[in-house]
Coordinates of C-alpha atoms and ligand atoms in Angstrom, one line a residue:
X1 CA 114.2 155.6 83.5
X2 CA 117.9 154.9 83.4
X3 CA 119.5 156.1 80.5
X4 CA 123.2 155.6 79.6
X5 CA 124.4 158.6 78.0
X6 CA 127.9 160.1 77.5
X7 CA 128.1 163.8 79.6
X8 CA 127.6 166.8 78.2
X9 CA 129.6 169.5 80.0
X10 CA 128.0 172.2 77.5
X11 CA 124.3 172.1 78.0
X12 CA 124.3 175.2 80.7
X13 CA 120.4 176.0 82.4
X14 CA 120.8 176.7 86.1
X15 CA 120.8 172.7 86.9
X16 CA 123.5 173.5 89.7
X17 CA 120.8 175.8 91.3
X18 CA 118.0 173.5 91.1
X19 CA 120.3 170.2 92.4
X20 CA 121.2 172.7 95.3
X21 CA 117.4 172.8 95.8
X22 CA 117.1 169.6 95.9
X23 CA 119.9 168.0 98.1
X24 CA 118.9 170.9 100.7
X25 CA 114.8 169.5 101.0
X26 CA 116.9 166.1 101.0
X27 CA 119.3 167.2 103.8
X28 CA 116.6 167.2 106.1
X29 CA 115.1 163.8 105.2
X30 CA 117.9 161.2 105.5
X31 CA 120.8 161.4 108.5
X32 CA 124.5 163.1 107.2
X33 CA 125.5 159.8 106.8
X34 CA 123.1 158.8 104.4
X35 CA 123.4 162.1 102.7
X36 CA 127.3 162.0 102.9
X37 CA 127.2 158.7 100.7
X38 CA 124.4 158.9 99.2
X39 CA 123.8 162.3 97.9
X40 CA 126.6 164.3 97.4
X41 CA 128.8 162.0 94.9
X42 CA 125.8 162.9 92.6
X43 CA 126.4 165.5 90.2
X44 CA 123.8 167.8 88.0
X45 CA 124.4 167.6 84.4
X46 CA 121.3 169.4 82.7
X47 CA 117.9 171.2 83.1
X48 CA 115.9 170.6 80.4
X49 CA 112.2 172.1 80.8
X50 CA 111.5 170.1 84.3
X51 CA 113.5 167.0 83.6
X52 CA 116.9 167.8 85.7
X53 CA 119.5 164.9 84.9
X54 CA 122.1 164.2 87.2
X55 CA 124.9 161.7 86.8
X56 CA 125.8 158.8 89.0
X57 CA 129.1 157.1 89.3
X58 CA 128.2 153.7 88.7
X59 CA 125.5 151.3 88.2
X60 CA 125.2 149.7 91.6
X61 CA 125.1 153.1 93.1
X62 CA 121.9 154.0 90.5
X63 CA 120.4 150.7 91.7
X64 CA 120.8 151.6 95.4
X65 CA 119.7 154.9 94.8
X66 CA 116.5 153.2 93.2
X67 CA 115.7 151.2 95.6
X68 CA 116.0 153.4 99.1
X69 CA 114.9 156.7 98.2
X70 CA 112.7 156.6 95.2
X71 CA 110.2 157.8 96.7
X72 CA 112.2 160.8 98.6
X73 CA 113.8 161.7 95.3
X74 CA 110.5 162.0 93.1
X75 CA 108.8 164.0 96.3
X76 CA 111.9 166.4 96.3
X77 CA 111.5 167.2 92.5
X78 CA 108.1 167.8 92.6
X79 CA 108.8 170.1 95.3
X80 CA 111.4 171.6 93.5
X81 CA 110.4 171.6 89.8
X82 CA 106.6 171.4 90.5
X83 CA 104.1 168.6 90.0
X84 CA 105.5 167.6 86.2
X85 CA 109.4 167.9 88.0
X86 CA 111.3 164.7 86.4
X87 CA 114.7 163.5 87.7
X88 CA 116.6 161.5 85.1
X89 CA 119.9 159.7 86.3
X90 CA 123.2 159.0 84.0
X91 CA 126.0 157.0 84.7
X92 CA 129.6 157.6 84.2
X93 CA 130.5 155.0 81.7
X94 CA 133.7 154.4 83.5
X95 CA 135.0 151.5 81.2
X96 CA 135.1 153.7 78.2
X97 CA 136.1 157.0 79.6
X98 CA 139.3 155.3 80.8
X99 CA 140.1 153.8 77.5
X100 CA 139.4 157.2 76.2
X101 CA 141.7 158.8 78.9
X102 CA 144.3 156.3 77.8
X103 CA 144.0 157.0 73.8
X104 CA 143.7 160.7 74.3
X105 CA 146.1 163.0 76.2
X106 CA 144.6 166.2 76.5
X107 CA 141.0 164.4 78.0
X108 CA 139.9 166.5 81.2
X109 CA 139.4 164.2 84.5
X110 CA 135.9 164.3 85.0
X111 CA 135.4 160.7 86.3
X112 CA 134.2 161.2 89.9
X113 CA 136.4 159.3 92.1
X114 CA 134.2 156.7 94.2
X115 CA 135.0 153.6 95.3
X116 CA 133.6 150.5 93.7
X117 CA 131.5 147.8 95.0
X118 CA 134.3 145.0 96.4
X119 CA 134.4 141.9 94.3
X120 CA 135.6 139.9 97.2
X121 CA 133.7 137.9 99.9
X122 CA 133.6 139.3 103.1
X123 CA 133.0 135.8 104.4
X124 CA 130.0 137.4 106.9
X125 CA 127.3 135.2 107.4
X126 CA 124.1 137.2 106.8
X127 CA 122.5 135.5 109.8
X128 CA 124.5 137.4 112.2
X129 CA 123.1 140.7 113.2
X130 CA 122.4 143.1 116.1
X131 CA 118.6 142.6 116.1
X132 CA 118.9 138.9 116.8
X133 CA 121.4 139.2 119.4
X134 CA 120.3 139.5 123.2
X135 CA 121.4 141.9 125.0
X136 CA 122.2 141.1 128.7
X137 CA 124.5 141.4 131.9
X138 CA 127.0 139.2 130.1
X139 CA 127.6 141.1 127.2
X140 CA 126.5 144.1 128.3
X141 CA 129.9 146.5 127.0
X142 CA 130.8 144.0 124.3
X143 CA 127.6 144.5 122.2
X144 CA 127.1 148.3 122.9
X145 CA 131.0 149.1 121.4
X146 CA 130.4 146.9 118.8
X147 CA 127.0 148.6 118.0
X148 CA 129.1 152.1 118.3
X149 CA 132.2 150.5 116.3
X150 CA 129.6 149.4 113.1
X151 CA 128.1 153.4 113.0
X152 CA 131.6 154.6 113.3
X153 CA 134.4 152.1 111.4
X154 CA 137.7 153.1 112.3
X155 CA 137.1 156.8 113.5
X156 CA 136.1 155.8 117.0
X157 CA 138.7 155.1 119.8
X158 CA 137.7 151.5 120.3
X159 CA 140.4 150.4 117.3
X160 CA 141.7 147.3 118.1
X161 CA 138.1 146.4 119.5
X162 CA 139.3 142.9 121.1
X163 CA 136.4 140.7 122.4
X164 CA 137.1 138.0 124.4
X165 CA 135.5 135.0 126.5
X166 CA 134.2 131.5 126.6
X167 CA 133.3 129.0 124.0
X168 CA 129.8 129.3 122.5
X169 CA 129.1 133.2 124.3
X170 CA 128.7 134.7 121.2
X171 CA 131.8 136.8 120.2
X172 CA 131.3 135.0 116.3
X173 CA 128.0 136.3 116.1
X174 CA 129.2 139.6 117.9
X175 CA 132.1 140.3 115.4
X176 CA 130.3 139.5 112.7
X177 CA 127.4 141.6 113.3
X178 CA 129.3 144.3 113.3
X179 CA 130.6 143.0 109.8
X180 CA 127.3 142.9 108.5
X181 CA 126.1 146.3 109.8
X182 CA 129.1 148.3 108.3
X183 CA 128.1 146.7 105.0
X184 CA 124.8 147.8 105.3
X185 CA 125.6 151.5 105.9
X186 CA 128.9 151.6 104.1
X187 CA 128.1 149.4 101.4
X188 CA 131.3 150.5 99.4
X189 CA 133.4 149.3 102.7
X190 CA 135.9 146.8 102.2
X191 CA 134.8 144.2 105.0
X192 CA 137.0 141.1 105.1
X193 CA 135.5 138.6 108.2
X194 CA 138.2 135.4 108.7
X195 CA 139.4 133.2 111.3
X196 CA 142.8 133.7 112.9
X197 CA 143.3 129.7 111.7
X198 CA 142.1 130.3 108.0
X199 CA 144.7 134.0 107.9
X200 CA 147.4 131.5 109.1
X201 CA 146.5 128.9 105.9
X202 CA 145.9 131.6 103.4
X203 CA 149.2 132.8 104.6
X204 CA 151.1 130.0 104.3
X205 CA 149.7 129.2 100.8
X206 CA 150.5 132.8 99.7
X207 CA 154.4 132.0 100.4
X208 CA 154.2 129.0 98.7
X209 CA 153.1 131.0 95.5
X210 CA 155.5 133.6 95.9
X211 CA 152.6 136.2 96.5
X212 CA 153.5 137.5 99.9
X213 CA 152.9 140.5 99.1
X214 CA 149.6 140.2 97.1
X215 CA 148.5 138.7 100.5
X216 CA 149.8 141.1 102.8
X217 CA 148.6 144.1 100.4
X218 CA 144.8 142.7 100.4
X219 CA 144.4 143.3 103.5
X220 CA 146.3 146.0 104.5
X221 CA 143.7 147.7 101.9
X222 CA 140.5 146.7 104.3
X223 CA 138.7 149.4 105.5
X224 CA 137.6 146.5 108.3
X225 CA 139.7 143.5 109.5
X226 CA 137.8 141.0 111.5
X227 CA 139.8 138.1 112.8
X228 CA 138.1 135.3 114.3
X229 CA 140.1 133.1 117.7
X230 CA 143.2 135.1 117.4
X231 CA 144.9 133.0 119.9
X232 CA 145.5 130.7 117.2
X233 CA 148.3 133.1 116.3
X234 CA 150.0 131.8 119.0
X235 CA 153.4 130.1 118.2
X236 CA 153.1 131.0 114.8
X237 CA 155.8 133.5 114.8
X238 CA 156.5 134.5 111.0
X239 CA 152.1 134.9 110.6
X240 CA 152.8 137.2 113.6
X241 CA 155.0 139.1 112.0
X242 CA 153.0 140.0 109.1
X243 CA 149.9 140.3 111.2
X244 CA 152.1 143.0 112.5
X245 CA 152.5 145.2 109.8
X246 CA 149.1 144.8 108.5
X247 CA 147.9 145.7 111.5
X248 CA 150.4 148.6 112.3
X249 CA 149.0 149.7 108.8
X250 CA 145.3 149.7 109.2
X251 CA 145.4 151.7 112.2
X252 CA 147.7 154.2 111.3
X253 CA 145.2 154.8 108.7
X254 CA 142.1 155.0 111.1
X255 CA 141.1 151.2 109.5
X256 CA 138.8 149.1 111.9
X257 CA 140.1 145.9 113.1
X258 CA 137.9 143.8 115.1
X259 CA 139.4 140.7 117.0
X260 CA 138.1 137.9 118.8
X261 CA 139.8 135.7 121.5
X262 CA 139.1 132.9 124.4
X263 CA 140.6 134.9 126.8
X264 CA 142.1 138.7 127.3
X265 CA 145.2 140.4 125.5
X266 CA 147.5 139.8 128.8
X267 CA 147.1 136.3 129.2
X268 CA 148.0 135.3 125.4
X269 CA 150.9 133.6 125.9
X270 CA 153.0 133.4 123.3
X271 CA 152.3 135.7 121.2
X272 CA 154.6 138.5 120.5
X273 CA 154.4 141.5 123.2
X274 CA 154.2 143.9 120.4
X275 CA 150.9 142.4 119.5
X276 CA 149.6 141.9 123.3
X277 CA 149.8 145.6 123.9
X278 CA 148.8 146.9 120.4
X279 CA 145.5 144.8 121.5
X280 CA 144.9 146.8 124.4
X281 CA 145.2 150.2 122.2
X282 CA 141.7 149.8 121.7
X283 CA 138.8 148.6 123.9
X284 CA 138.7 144.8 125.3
X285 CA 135.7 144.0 126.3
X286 CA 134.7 140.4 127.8
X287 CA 131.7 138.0 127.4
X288 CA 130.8 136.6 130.3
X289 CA 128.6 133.6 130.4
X290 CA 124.4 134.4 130.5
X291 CA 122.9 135.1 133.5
X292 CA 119.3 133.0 134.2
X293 CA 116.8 135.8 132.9
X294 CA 119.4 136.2 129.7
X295 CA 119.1 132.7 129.4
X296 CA 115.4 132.7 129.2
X297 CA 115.2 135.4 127.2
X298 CA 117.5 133.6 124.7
X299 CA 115.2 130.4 124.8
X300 CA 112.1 131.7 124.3
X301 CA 113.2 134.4 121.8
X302 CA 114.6 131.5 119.8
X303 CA 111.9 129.0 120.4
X304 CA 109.4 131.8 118.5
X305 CA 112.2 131.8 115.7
X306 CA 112.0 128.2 115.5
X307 CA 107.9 127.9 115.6
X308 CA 108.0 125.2 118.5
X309 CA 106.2 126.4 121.2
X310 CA 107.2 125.2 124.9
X311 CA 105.9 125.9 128.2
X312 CA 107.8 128.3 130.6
X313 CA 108.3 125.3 132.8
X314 CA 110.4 123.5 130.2
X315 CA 112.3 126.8 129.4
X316 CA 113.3 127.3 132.7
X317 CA 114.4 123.8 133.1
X318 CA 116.9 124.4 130.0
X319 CA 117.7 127.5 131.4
X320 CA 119.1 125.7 134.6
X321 CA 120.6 123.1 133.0
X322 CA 122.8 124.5 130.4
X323 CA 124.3 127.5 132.0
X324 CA 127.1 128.3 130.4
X325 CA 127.3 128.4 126.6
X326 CA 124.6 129.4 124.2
X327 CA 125.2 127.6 121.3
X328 CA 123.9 124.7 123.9
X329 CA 121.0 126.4 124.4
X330 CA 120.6 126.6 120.8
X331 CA 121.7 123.2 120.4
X332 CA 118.6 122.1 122.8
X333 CA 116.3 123.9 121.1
X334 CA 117.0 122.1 117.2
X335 CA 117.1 118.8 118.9
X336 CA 113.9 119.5 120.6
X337 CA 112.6 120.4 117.3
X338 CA 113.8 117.7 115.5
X339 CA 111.9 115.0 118.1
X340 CA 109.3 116.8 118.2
X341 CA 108.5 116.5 114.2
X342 CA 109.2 113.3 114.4
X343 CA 107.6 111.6 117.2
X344 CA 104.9 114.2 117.2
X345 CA 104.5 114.4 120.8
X346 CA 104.2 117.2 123.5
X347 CA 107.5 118.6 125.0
X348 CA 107.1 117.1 128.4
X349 CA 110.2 117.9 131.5
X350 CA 110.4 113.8 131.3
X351 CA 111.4 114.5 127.2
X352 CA 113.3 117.8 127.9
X353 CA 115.8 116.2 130.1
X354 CA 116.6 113.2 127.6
X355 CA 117.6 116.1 125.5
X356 CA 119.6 117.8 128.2
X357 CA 121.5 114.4 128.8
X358 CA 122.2 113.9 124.9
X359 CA 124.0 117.5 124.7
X360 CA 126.0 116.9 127.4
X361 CA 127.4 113.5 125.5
X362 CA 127.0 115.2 122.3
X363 CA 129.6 117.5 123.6
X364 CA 132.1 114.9 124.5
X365 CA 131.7 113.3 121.5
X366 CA 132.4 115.9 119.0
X367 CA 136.2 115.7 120.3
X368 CA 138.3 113.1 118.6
X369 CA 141.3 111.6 120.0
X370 CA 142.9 112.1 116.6
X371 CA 142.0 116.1 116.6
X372 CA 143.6 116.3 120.1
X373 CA 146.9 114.8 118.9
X374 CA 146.8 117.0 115.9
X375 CA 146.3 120.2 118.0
X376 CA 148.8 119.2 120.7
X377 CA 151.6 117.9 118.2
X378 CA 151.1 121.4 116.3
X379 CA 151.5 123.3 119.3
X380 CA 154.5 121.8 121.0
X381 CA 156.2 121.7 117.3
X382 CA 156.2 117.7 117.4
X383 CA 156.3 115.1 114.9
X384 CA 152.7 113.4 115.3
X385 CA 154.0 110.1 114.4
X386 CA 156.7 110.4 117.1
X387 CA 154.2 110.6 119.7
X388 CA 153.1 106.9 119.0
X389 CA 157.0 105.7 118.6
X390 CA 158.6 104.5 121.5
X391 CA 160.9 107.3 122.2
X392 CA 161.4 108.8 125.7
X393 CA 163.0 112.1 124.4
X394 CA 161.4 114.8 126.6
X395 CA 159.4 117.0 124.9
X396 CA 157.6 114.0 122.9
X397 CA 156.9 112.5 126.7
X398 CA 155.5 115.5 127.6
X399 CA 152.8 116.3 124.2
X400 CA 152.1 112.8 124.4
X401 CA 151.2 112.7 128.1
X402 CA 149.3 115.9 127.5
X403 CA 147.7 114.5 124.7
X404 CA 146.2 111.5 126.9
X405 CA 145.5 113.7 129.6
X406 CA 143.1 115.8 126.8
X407 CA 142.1 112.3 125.6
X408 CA 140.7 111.3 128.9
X409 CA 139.2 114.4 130.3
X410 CA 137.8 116.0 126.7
X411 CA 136.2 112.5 125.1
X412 CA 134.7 109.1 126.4
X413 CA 137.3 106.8 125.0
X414 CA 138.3 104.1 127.7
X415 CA 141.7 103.9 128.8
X416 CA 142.2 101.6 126.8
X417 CA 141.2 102.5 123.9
X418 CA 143.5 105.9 124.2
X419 CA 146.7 103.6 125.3
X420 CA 145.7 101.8 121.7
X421 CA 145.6 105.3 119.9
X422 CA 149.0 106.1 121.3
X423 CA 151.5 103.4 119.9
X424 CA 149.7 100.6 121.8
X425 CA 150.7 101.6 125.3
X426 CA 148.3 99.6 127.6
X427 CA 146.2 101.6 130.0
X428 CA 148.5 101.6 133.1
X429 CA 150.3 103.9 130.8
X430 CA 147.5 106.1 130.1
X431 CA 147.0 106.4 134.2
X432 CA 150.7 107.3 134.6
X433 CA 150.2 110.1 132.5
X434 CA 146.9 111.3 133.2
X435 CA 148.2 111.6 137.1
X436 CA 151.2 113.2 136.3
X437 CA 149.6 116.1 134.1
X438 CA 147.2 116.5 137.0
X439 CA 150.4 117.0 139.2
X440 CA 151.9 119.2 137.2
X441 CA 149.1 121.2 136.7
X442 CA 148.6 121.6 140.6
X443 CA 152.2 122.8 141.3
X444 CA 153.0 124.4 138.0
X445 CA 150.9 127.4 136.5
X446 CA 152.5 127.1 133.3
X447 CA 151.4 123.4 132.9
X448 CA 147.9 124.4 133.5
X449 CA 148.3 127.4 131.0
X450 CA 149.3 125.1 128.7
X451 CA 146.8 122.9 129.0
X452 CA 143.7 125.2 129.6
X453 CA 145.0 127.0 126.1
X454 CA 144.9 123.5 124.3
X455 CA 141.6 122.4 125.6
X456 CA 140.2 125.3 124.6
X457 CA 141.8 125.4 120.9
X458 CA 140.1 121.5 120.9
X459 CA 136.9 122.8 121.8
X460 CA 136.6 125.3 119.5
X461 CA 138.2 123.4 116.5
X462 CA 135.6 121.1 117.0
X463 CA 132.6 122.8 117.0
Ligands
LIG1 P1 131.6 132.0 120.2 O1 132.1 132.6 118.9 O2 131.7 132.9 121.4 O3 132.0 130.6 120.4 P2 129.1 132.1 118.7 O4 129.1 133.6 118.3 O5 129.4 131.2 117.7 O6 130.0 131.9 120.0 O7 127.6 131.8 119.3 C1 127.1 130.5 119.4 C2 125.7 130.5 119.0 O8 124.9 131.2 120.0 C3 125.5 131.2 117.7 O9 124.5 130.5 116.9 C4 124.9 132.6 118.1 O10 124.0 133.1 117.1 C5 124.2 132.3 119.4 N1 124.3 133.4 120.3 C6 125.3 133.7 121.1 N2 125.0 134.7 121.9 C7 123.8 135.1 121.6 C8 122.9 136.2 122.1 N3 123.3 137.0 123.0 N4 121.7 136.3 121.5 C9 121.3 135.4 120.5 N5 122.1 134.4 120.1 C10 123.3 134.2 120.6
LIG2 MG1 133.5 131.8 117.6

């Protein structure tokens, strides 16, 4: 039973002997890790007959302690102390023996320094984890670092580890697994899991409060930084900056960070070349997209998840018809579900390929003319309402051009309707402009890094 009592430093049997005992029959039982954290913060206080107390530094560790190795402990104590071998468990009653420390000056330091649980959100979604990802060709590298990196936080020479490909591949799911593993071995970790969007907002908001340095402290005080699509730290020079230092100071002090991108250190343009080649410190490792058999493997691992069950025939069929993004696959799946329950029929190919046909709309869909102008405006640092004004100044020609190039190849709006959403131009307009961002993007490679980088901010924004 857990009692809360204060420590008393002058009740002397040979507990020190016996707790040596112990933790050596324990030793063998559990990995160093497991005894590292677990174990050895423990401290005997008292040997009373065959009741041995030791004391625990906080409440949450008692509870963890309880519910891992119950049944380890009470079989080591018997061993130990015989078959009537007790262990009782105190806990540092940290609140009042710093209030004590405080009124009293001569009060010995005897509070055993452990971290505390952290009260903040990590921001991990439980539902990301190693055992549910599939491992294939694709992903190969980037899921067995980021298995190594989650054993390993910070002391491992994969720090920056920098993950990087395609939309929907799974470098979320990948980044946050390793979140949620770390957590689970190191649950007194400070794990902090955020896009590179949401660091930029929080940042912003923190200067606006005058708390700069509360922000900038918080999470140079992580033992793991995971930043979600860091290319949206692109032409955001003064959230670079900080990113800088906090990133400077995690890894001088052997910190994890963990960072996710659409595309490899090198080719993020614009971003500061201190931060491109502190990204290739570490280990990059890419995502391609599935092969076929990873494909299949995905679907019918999922379908079991799910409780439909579909023929191989309709599995391959998906397989071959969304090949290159695995939310889609997913996507399919829930769909199929979804008509399924409802129309209660059979998953015929006839079915399966309406389905197929609605994600590929589905997909077009989910990108609004609006959100492109936003994203394009923000980027080339222009006034959104300029874009729709008559003005022929060059650089609002050019984002609003590039916006109804975006417009016409990322949604299903008419021409018309996207001359209408910029200003009222009539479609002639919108044909000028898709045709001369086509040209530009033939002869020029920085036109078609600029535009690759904004498609693929849109996409992923609108997921
Ligand atoms: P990204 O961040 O690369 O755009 P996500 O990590 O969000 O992609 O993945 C999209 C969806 O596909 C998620 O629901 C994720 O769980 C799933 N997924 C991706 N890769 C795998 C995989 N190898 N095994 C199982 N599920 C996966
Ligand atoms: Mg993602």
């Amino acid at each position: 039973m857990l009692n809360i009592l204060p420590i008393e430093e002058d009740v002397y049997t040979d507990f020190i002997g016996t707790w040596k005992e112990c933790l050596k029959v324990i030793k063998d039982n559990v990995s160093d890790l497991t005894y590292n954290t677990w174990f050895l913060p423990i401290k005997p206080v008292s040997l009373t007959g065959t009741i041995l107390t030791v004391q625990l530094p906080s409440q949450f560790f008692w509870e963890w302690i309880e519910e891992h190795f119950n049944t380890l402990i009470n079989r080591t104590i018997k061993e130990v102390l015989g078959e009537d071998g007790k262990l009782n468990f105190v806990i540092t009653e940290e609140k009042e023996e710093i209030d004590s420390r405080q009124s009293s000056q001569n009060t010995q330091s005897q509070r055993i320094a452990m971290p505390q649980k952290p009260e903040f959100s990590s921001n991990l979604n439980p539902r990301y984890t190693f055992e549910n990802f599939i491992k294939g060709e694709g992903n190969q590298l980037a899921s067995a670092a980021a298995k190594a990196i989650s054993e390993n936080p910070g002391t491992n020479s994969f720090n920056p580890f920098f993950i990087y490909g395609g939309v929907g591949l799974g470098k979320t799911h990948l980044i946050q697994a390793i979140g949620n593993k770390i957590l689970l071995e190191f649950p007194f970790k400070k794990v902090i899991y955020l896009s590179a969007d949401e660091f930029t907002v929080e940042f912003v908001d923190a200067i606006q409060s005058n708390k700069r340095n509360e922000f900038s402290n918080f999470y140079k005080n992580m033992d793991a930084l995971i930043i979600d699509d860091i290319q949206f730290l692109v032409g955001k020079e003064k959230t670079q900056d900080l990113f800088f230092h906090i990133f400077n100071n995690l890894h001088q002090s052997n910190k994890q960070i963990i960072l996710s991108s659409d595309r490899p250190p090198k080719d993020l343009k614009g971003l500061d070349d201190r931060l491109i080649s502190r990204f290739q410190w570490g280990l990059s490792a890419d995502i391609q997209p599935p092969d076929l058999e990873t494909r299949i493997a995905i679907l019918r691992r999922k379908s079991v998840d799910y409780g439909i069950s579909i023929s191989l025939e309709v599995i391959e069929y998906i397989a071959k018809s969304i090949t290159n993004n695995i939310r889609e696959l997913e996507g399919c799946l829930i769909k199929l579900l979804a008509n399924v329950s409802l129309n209660s029929r059979p998953i015929d190919i006839a079915f399966v390929k309406r389905t197929v046909q609605e994600i590929a709309t589905d997909r077009k869909v989910n990108i609004t003319i609006e959100h492109i102008t936003k994203t394009v405006c923000g980027y080339l640092k222009v006034d959104e309402n300029k874009i729709r004004d008559k003005t022929r100044k060059k650089e609002i020609v050019l984002a609003r051009q590039v916006a109804m190039y975006l417009s016409k190849k990322l949604t299903q709006n008419s021409l018309k309707s996207i001359g209408l959403h910029f200003g009222g131009r009539d479609h002639s307009t919108v044909i000028h402009a898709v045709s001369s961002i086509e040209e530009a993007i033939a002869t020029d490679k920085r036109m078609q890094d600029l535009c690759e980088m904004l498609q693929s901010q849109i996409e992923v924004n609108s997921l």
